[in-house]
Coordinates of C-alpha atoms and ligand atoms in Angstrom, one line a residue:
M41 CA 138.1 -143.9 -86.3
T42 CA 135.3 -146.2 -85.3
E43 CA 131.9 -145.6 -86.9
Y44 CA 129.2 -145.6 -84.2
T45 CA 125.9 -147.2 -85.3
Y46 CA 124.2 -146.3 -82.0
E47 CA 123.6 -143.0 -80.3
F48 CA 125.1 -143.2 -76.8
R49 CA 123.0 -141.6 -74.1
P50 CA 124.7 -141.5 -70.7
G51 CA 122.3 -142.6 -68.0
L52 CA 119.9 -143.8 -70.7
E53 CA 118.3 -140.4 -70.6
G54 CA 115.2 -140.4 -72.6
V55 CA 115.6 -144.0 -73.8
P56 CA 112.4 -146.0 -73.3
V57 CA 113.1 -149.5 -71.9
A58 CA 109.5 -150.7 -71.5
K59 CA 105.9 -150.1 -72.4
S60 CA 104.1 -149.8 -69.1
S61 CA 100.7 -148.8 -67.8
I62 CA 101.6 -148.7 -64.1
S63 CA 102.5 -145.0 -63.6
Y64 CA 102.9 -141.7 -65.4
V65 CA 105.0 -138.7 -64.7
D66 CA 104.7 -135.3 -66.4
G67 CA 107.9 -133.6 -65.4
Q68 CA 107.1 -130.2 -66.8
R69 CA 103.8 -129.9 -65.0
G70 CA 104.7 -131.9 -61.9
I71 CA 102.0 -134.6 -62.3
L72 CA 102.3 -138.1 -61.0
E73 CA 99.6 -140.7 -61.6
Y74 CA 99.4 -144.4 -60.5
R75 CA 97.3 -146.3 -63.0
G76 CA 95.8 -143.0 -64.2
I77 CA 94.8 -141.8 -60.8
N78 CA 96.5 -138.6 -59.6
I79 CA 98.8 -139.0 -56.6
E80 CA 97.2 -136.2 -54.7
E81 CA 93.8 -137.9 -54.8
L82 CA 95.3 -141.2 -53.7
A83 CA 97.1 -139.5 -50.9
Q84 CA 93.8 -138.1 -49.6
K85 CA 91.5 -141.0 -50.2
S86 CA 93.4 -144.3 -50.4
T87 CA 95.7 -146.4 -48.2
F88 CA 99.1 -147.9 -48.9
L89 CA 97.7 -151.5 -49.3
E90 CA 94.9 -150.4 -51.5
T91 CA 97.4 -148.4 -53.6
A92 CA 99.7 -151.4 -53.8
Y93 CA 96.8 -153.6 -55.0
L94 CA 96.0 -150.9 -57.6
L95 CA 99.6 -150.8 -58.9
I96 CA 100.1 -154.5 -59.0
W97 CA 96.7 -155.7 -60.3
G98 CA 95.8 -152.5 -62.3
K99 CA 92.5 -151.7 -60.7
L100 CA 91.2 -150.6 -57.4
P101 CA 90.1 -153.6 -55.3
T102 CA 86.5 -154.2 -54.3
R103 CA 85.9 -154.2 -50.5
E104 CA 86.0 -158.0 -50.5
E105 CA 89.3 -158.1 -52.5
L106 CA 90.9 -155.5 -50.2
N107 CA 89.8 -157.3 -47.0
R108 CA 91.2 -160.6 -48.3
F109 CA 94.5 -158.9 -49.4
Q110 CA 94.9 -157.3 -46.0
E111 CA 94.1 -160.5 -44.1
D112 CA 96.6 -162.4 -46.2
I113 CA 99.3 -159.8 -45.5
N114 CA 98.5 -159.9 -41.8
R115 CA 98.9 -163.6 -41.8
H116 CA 102.4 -163.5 -43.4
R117 CA 103.9 -160.6 -41.3
R118 CA 106.1 -162.9 -39.2
I119 CA 109.5 -163.9 -40.5
K120 CA 111.2 -167.3 -40.1
Y121 CA 113.4 -167.6 -37.0
Q122 CA 116.4 -168.5 -39.3
I123 CA 116.1 -165.0 -40.9
R124 CA 115.8 -163.4 -37.5
D125 CA 118.8 -165.4 -36.2
M126 CA 120.8 -164.6 -39.3
M127 CA 120.3 -160.9 -38.7
K128 CA 121.6 -161.4 -35.2
C129 CA 125.0 -162.2 -36.8
F130 CA 125.1 -159.0 -38.8
P131 CA 127.4 -156.2 -37.4
E132 CA 125.3 -153.7 -35.4
T133 CA 127.1 -150.9 -37.2
G134 CA 126.1 -152.3 -40.6
H135 CA 123.8 -150.1 -42.7
P136 CA 120.1 -151.1 -42.5
M137 CA 119.8 -151.1 -46.3
D138 CA 122.6 -153.7 -46.5
A139 CA 120.8 -155.8 -43.8
L140 CA 117.5 -155.5 -45.8
Q141 CA 119.1 -156.5 -49.1
T142 CA 120.7 -159.5 -47.5
A143 CA 117.5 -160.6 -45.7
A144 CA 115.3 -160.0 -48.8
A145 CA 117.6 -162.2 -50.8
A146 CA 117.5 -164.8 -48.0
L147 CA 113.7 -165.1 -48.3
G148 CA 114.5 -166.7 -51.6
L149 CA 116.1 -169.6 -49.7
F150 CA 112.7 -170.6 -48.4
Y151 CA 110.5 -170.1 -51.4
S152 CA 110.6 -171.0 -55.2
R153 CA 113.6 -170.0 -57.2
K154 CA 111.8 -169.4 -60.4
A155 CA 109.4 -166.8 -61.6
Q156 CA 106.2 -168.4 -62.8
L157 CA 103.5 -166.7 -64.7
E158 CA 100.8 -168.2 -62.6
E159 CA 98.3 -166.0 -60.7
E160 CA 98.6 -167.9 -57.4
Y161 CA 102.4 -167.9 -57.5
I162 CA 102.4 -164.1 -58.2
R163 CA 99.9 -163.4 -55.4
E164 CA 101.8 -165.5 -52.8
A165 CA 105.1 -163.7 -53.7
V166 CA 103.4 -160.3 -53.5
V167 CA 101.8 -161.0 -50.2
R168 CA 105.0 -162.4 -48.7
L169 CA 107.2 -159.6 -49.8
L170 CA 104.8 -156.8 -48.8
A171 CA 104.2 -158.5 -45.5
K172 CA 107.7 -159.5 -44.5
I173 CA 109.9 -156.6 -45.7
P174 CA 108.6 -154.2 -43.0
T175 CA 109.1 -156.9 -40.4
I176 CA 112.7 -157.4 -41.5
V177 CA 113.4 -153.6 -41.4
A178 CA 112.0 -153.3 -37.9
A179 CA 113.7 -156.5 -36.7
F180 CA 117.1 -155.3 -37.7
A181 CA 116.5 -152.0 -36.0
Q182 CA 115.7 -153.8 -32.8
I183 CA 118.4 -156.4 -33.0
R184 CA 121.2 -153.9 -33.5
E185 CA 120.1 -152.2 -30.3
G186 CA 120.5 -155.6 -28.5
N187 CA 116.7 -156.2 -28.4
D188 CA 114.7 -159.1 -29.6
P189 CA 112.4 -158.2 -32.5
V190 CA 108.9 -157.0 -31.6
Q191 CA 106.3 -159.4 -32.9
P192 CA 103.6 -157.9 -35.2
K193 CA 100.3 -157.0 -33.5
E194 CA 97.2 -158.5 -35.0
N195 CA 94.8 -155.5 -34.5
L196 CA 97.1 -152.9 -36.0
N197 CA 97.0 -151.9 -39.7
Y198 CA 100.0 -152.0 -42.0
A199 CA 101.5 -148.6 -41.2
A200 CA 100.6 -148.7 -37.4
N201 CA 102.0 -152.2 -37.0
F202 CA 105.3 -151.2 -38.6
L203 CA 105.8 -148.2 -36.4
Y204 CA 104.8 -150.4 -33.4
M205 CA 107.4 -153.0 -34.3
L206 CA 110.0 -150.3 -34.8
T207 CA 109.5 -148.3 -31.7
E208 CA 107.5 -150.6 -29.4
R209 CA 104.9 -147.9 -29.0
E210 CA 101.5 -147.9 -30.7
P211 CA 101.4 -144.7 -32.8
E212 CA 98.7 -142.1 -32.6
P213 CA 96.2 -142.6 -35.4
L214 CA 97.4 -139.4 -37.1
E215 CA 101.0 -140.6 -37.0
A216 CA 100.0 -143.9 -38.5
R217 CA 98.0 -142.2 -41.2
I218 CA 100.8 -139.9 -42.1
F219 CA 103.2 -142.8 -42.4
D220 CA 100.7 -144.6 -44.6
V221 CA 100.5 -141.6 -46.9
C222 CA 104.4 -141.5 -47.0
L223 CA 104.3 -145.2 -48.2
M224 CA 101.8 -144.3 -50.9
L225 CA 103.9 -141.4 -52.1
H226 CA 107.0 -143.6 -52.4
A227 CA 105.3 -146.7 -53.8
E228 CA 106.0 -146.2 -57.5
H229 CA 107.7 -143.8 -59.9
T230 CA 108.0 -145.0 -63.5
M231 CA 111.5 -146.1 -64.7
N232 CA 113.7 -145.0 -61.9
A233 CA 117.1 -146.7 -61.3
S234 CA 115.9 -149.3 -58.7
T235 CA 112.9 -150.2 -60.8
F236 CA 115.1 -150.6 -63.9
S237 CA 117.4 -152.8 -61.8
A238 CA 114.4 -154.9 -60.6
M239 CA 113.3 -155.3 -64.2
V240 CA 116.7 -156.3 -65.5
T241 CA 116.9 -158.9 -62.7
A242 CA 113.3 -160.0 -63.4
S243 CA 114.0 -160.4 -67.1
T244 CA 116.3 -163.4 -66.4
L245 CA 113.2 -165.1 -64.8
T246 CA 114.9 -165.4 -61.5
D247 CA 112.7 -165.4 -58.4
P248 CA 111.0 -162.2 -57.1
Y249 CA 113.1 -162.2 -53.9
A250 CA 116.2 -161.7 -56.0
V251 CA 114.4 -159.1 -57.9
V252 CA 113.6 -157.1 -54.7
A253 CA 117.0 -157.7 -53.3
S254 CA 118.7 -156.2 -56.4
A255 CA 116.4 -153.3 -56.3
V256 CA 117.1 -152.6 -52.6
G257 CA 120.8 -152.5 -53.4
T258 CA 120.2 -150.0 -56.2
L259 CA 117.9 -147.8 -54.1
A260 CA 120.5 -147.5 -51.3
G261 CA 122.8 -145.1 -53.2
P262 CA 122.8 -141.4 -52.4
L263 CA 121.8 -140.3 -55.9
H264 CA 118.6 -142.3 -55.5
G265 CA 116.7 -143.3 -52.3
G266 CA 119.8 -142.8 -50.1
A267 CA 119.4 -139.1 -50.6
N268 CA 116.7 -138.8 -47.8
E269 CA 119.3 -139.8 -45.2
E270 CA 121.8 -137.4 -46.7
V271 CA 119.4 -134.5 -46.5
L272 CA 119.1 -134.9 -42.7
L273 CA 122.9 -135.1 -42.4
M274 CA 123.1 -131.9 -44.5
L275 CA 120.6 -130.1 -42.3
E276 CA 122.5 -131.2 -39.2
E277 CA 125.8 -130.0 -40.7
I278 CA 124.2 -126.6 -41.6
G279 CA 123.1 -126.3 -38.1
S280 CA 121.2 -122.9 -38.3
V281 CA 119.3 -120.7 -40.7
K282 CA 122.1 -118.2 -40.9
N283 CA 124.6 -120.8 -42.2
V284 CA 122.3 -121.9 -45.1
R285 CA 123.3 -119.3 -47.7
P286 CA 127.1 -119.8 -47.4
Y287 CA 126.7 -123.6 -47.2
I288 CA 124.7 -123.7 -50.5
E289 CA 127.0 -121.2 -52.2
H290 CA 130.0 -123.3 -51.2
C291 CA 128.3 -126.4 -52.6
I292 CA 127.5 -124.7 -55.9
E293 CA 131.0 -123.2 -56.3
N294 CA 132.5 -126.6 -55.6
K295 CA 130.1 -128.5 -57.9
K296 CA 128.8 -130.5 -54.9
K297 CA 125.3 -131.9 -55.3
I298 CA 122.7 -130.6 -52.9
M299 CA 120.8 -133.6 -51.6
G300 CA 117.1 -133.7 -52.0
F301 CA 117.2 -131.4 -55.1
G302 CA 117.1 -132.1 -58.8
H303 CA 115.5 -134.8 -60.8
R304 CA 116.0 -136.5 -64.2
V305 CA 112.3 -136.0 -65.1
Y306 CA 110.8 -133.2 -62.9
K307 CA 111.7 -129.7 -63.9
V308 CA 109.4 -128.2 -61.3
K309 CA 108.9 -129.1 -57.6
D310 CA 108.2 -132.8 -57.2
P311 CA 104.4 -133.2 -56.4
R312 CA 105.4 -135.7 -53.7
A313 CA 107.7 -133.1 -52.0
K314 CA 104.7 -130.7 -51.8
I315 CA 102.5 -133.4 -50.1
L316 CA 105.4 -134.4 -47.8
Q317 CA 105.9 -130.8 -46.8
Q318 CA 102.2 -130.5 -45.8
L319 CA 102.5 -133.8 -43.9
A320 CA 105.5 -132.5 -42.0
E321 CA 103.6 -129.4 -41.0
R322 CA 100.6 -131.5 -39.8
L323 CA 103.0 -133.5 -37.7
F324 CA 104.6 -130.4 -36.2
E325 CA 101.1 -129.4 -35.0
L326 CA 100.8 -132.7 -33.2
T327 CA 104.3 -133.2 -31.9
G328 CA 105.8 -129.7 -31.8
Y329 CA 108.0 -127.4 -33.7
D330 CA 111.1 -128.8 -35.5
E331 CA 114.2 -126.6 -35.6
Y332 CA 115.3 -128.3 -38.8
Y333 CA 112.2 -127.3 -40.7
E334 CA 113.2 -123.6 -40.6
I335 CA 116.6 -124.6 -42.0
A336 CA 115.0 -126.8 -44.7
L337 CA 112.7 -123.9 -45.7
E338 CA 115.7 -121.6 -46.1
V339 CA 117.7 -124.3 -48.0
E340 CA 114.8 -124.5 -50.4
R341 CA 114.5 -120.7 -50.8
V342 CA 118.3 -120.4 -51.6
V343 CA 118.4 -123.4 -54.0
E344 CA 115.3 -122.0 -55.8
E345 CA 117.1 -118.6 -56.1
K346 CA 120.4 -120.1 -57.3
L347 CA 119.4 -123.2 -59.3
G348 CA 115.6 -122.9 -59.9
H349 CA 116.3 -121.5 -63.4
K350 CA 118.1 -124.7 -64.3
G351 CA 115.0 -126.8 -63.3
I352 CA 116.5 -127.9 -60.0
H353 CA 113.8 -128.0 -57.3
A354 CA 113.0 -130.1 -54.2
N355 CA 112.4 -133.8 -54.9
V356 CA 110.7 -136.5 -52.9
D357 CA 113.7 -137.0 -50.6
F358 CA 113.9 -133.5 -49.4
Y359 CA 111.0 -133.4 -46.9
S360 CA 110.5 -137.1 -46.2
G361 CA 113.3 -137.2 -43.6
L362 CA 111.7 -134.4 -41.5
V363 CA 108.5 -136.5 -41.4
Y364 CA 110.3 -139.7 -40.4
R365 CA 112.3 -137.9 -37.8
K366 CA 109.2 -136.6 -36.1
L367 CA 107.8 -140.2 -36.2
G368 CA 110.9 -141.3 -34.1
I369 CA 112.7 -143.0 -37.0
K370 CA 116.5 -142.8 -37.0
P371 CA 118.1 -141.2 -40.1
D372 CA 120.0 -144.3 -41.2
L373 CA 116.6 -146.1 -41.5
F374 CA 115.0 -143.5 -43.8
T375 CA 116.0 -145.2 -47.0
S376 CA 114.5 -148.5 -45.7
M377 CA 111.1 -146.6 -45.4
F378 CA 111.4 -145.8 -49.1
A379 CA 112.2 -149.5 -49.8
I380 CA 109.2 -150.8 -47.8
A381 CA 107.0 -148.6 -50.0
R382 CA 108.7 -149.2 -53.3
V383 CA 108.3 -153.0 -53.0
A384 CA 104.8 -152.4 -54.4
G385 CA 106.2 -150.6 -57.5
W386 CA 109.0 -153.2 -58.0
L387 CA 106.5 -156.0 -57.9
A388 CA 104.1 -154.3 -60.2
H389 CA 106.9 -154.0 -62.8
W390 CA 108.0 -157.6 -62.1
K391 CA 104.5 -158.8 -62.8
E392 CA 104.2 -156.6 -65.9
Q393 CA 107.7 -157.7 -67.1
I394 CA 107.2 -161.4 -66.9
S395 CA 103.9 -161.2 -68.7
Y396 CA 105.8 -160.2 -72.0
N397 CA 109.3 -161.0 -71.0
R398 CA 112.4 -160.7 -73.1
I399 CA 115.8 -160.7 -71.3
F400 CA 117.5 -157.3 -71.2
R401 CA 120.6 -157.4 -73.2
P402 CA 121.6 -153.9 -74.4
T403 CA 124.8 -153.2 -76.3
Q404 CA 127.9 -151.1 -75.8
I405 CA 130.1 -149.0 -77.9
Y406 CA 133.6 -150.5 -77.7
V407 CA 136.2 -147.9 -77.4
G408 CA 139.2 -150.1 -76.7
E409 CA 142.0 -151.4 -79.0
H410 CA 142.3 -154.5 -81.2
N411 CA 144.9 -157.1 -82.1
L412 CA 147.4 -156.2 -79.3
P413 CA 150.2 -158.7 -78.6
Y414 CA 150.4 -160.6 -75.3
I415 CA 153.5 -159.3 -73.5
P416 CA 155.2 -161.8 -71.2
I417 CA 155.2 -160.6 -67.6
D418 CA 158.9 -159.9 -67.3
E419 CA 158.9 -157.7 -70.4
R420 CA 156.1 -155.4 -69.1
S421 CA 157.0 -151.9 -68.0
Ligands
LIG564 C1 115.0 -140.3 -56.3 O1 114.3 -141.3 -61.0 C2 113.4 -141.3 -60.1 O2 112.2 -141.3 -60.4 C3 113.9 -141.3 -58.7 C4 112.9 -141.0 -57.6 C5 112.0 -142.2 -57.4 O3 110.9 -142.0 -56.9 O4 112.3 -143.4 -57.7 O5 112.2 -139.9 -57.8 C6 113.7 -141.0 -56.2 O6 116.0 -140.9 -56.6 C7 115.1 -138.7 -56.1 C8 116.5 -138.1 -56.3 C9 117.3 -138.2 -55.1 N1 118.7 -137.8 -55.3 C10 119.1 -136.6 -54.8 O7 118.4 -135.8 -54.2 C11 120.6 -136.4 -55.1 C12 120.9 -135.0 -55.6 N2 120.3 -134.9 -56.9 C13 121.1 -135.2 -58.0 O8 122.4 -135.8 -57.9 C14 120.5 -135.3 -59.4 O9 119.6 -134.2 -59.5 C15 119.8 -136.6 -59.8 C16 120.6 -137.8 -59.5 C17 118.5 -136.7 -59.0 C18 119.4 -136.5 -61.3 O10 120.6 -136.7 -62.0 P1 120.7 -136.3 -63.6 O11 119.4 -136.3 -64.2 O12 121.8 -137.3 -64.1 O13 121.3 -134.9 -63.6 P2 122.8 -134.4 -63.5 O14 123.5 -134.9 -62.4 O15 123.4 -134.7 -64.9 O16 122.6 -132.8 -63.4 C19 122.3 -132.0 -64.5 C20 122.7 -130.6 -64.1 C21 124.2 -130.5 -63.7 O17 124.7 -129.2 -63.9 P3 125.6 -128.9 -65.3 O18 126.8 -129.8 -65.2 O19 124.7 -129.2 -66.4 O20 125.9 -127.4 -65.1 O21 122.1 -130.1 -62.9 C22 123.0 -130.0 -61.8 C23 124.2 -130.8 -62.2 O22 125.4 -130.3 -61.6 N3 122.4 -130.6 -60.6 C24 122.6 -130.2 -59.4 C25 121.8 -131.0 -58.6 N4 121.1 -131.9 -59.4 C26 121.5 -131.6 -60.6 N5 123.3 -129.2 -58.8 C27 123.3 -129.1 -57.5 N6 122.6 -129.9 -56.7 C28 121.8 -130.8 -57.2 N7 121.1 -131.6 -56.4

């Protein structure tokens, strides 16, 4: 019998993999802070770009710093025609997260291949990625419909410009503000799977485009960012309030995960879900009632009743889809919205990681055999 020197924790539960001052989660009390500032306060008072600056550089920018940051990002919103033309060759039926991952990696073809611990290099990479990722997402959404991408519009802010490129309609100020708040809420969340993936990639000192591309691939899965798309599919499948209880009971009996619920860290309702629910309600006042909201409320009620005692509550992905749907965004693009926002967190961790870098190289517990003979192919059963 092998003696194990290490304790094995599936999913690395509770294992710290970094020291970080970027964000903080108290899962028992439902508190999330970015650089020490409560997410509720940021959602009320800040903007996505200001929050991105805070996450990446560790302090709120002065007016001058913020203006320069916004101007730099505006200047870099366009993407190279080669990237656009490359996306024209993607299958229209391909998932937008796969298109984003490919295009994000392709940005690395144009810029430096190495991570450099130089302020100017870091700033350029941050500006380019924050500026170009939304353009890539919107461009693929247009291209797959047979349209040319919509060019960024100079006078529109970050959120409004993205919605404009996506829908070819200038959003109402409230719609743009609500989308901007969604971006803030999704910008960062301590050591989640995609951030860990970004950090593992970053630790090899490869370029930040590869870092973001690997993180996009990790975010796409249904247990992580992909859950927001799955929630909408689930609400569609349930179809009406009266079907909710049997649907949830069937899931529980068959040990099927209910999308948008549960969290490794939160044992109470995710604070972001509370804010997203409020945002959804504000949007309904502007754009009208949403039949799926009643279904969602009933799903939450039944899941609370059945699984609340196990610490399973609504997470960030449960209400976000209802907001995006009201903004005219198609369900298979929901996870890309998460990605646009999370670029800020990934880059904050990239910058932090390379400032004290040591390559990630964990270990394993070998459970295989030793000293087996090589059996010639004709003698194998
Ligand atoms: C995000 O980590 C982050 O910070 C992520 C995130 C971020 O901002 O980056 O917050 C974003 O990824 C949100 C999560 C989105 N995913 C989903 O909504 C998918 C559904 N949820 C789950 O699969 C699950 O809750 C996870 C993946 C979120 C957490 O997985 P864990 O911590 O590994 O928990 P687990 O799967 O081991 O579940 C523990 C128990 C099990 O029951 P028992 O076997 O102990 O009896 O809780 C049950 C699970 O069956 N459970 C659920 C459930 N989630 C957990 N049962 C039914 N429905 C669920 N959703």
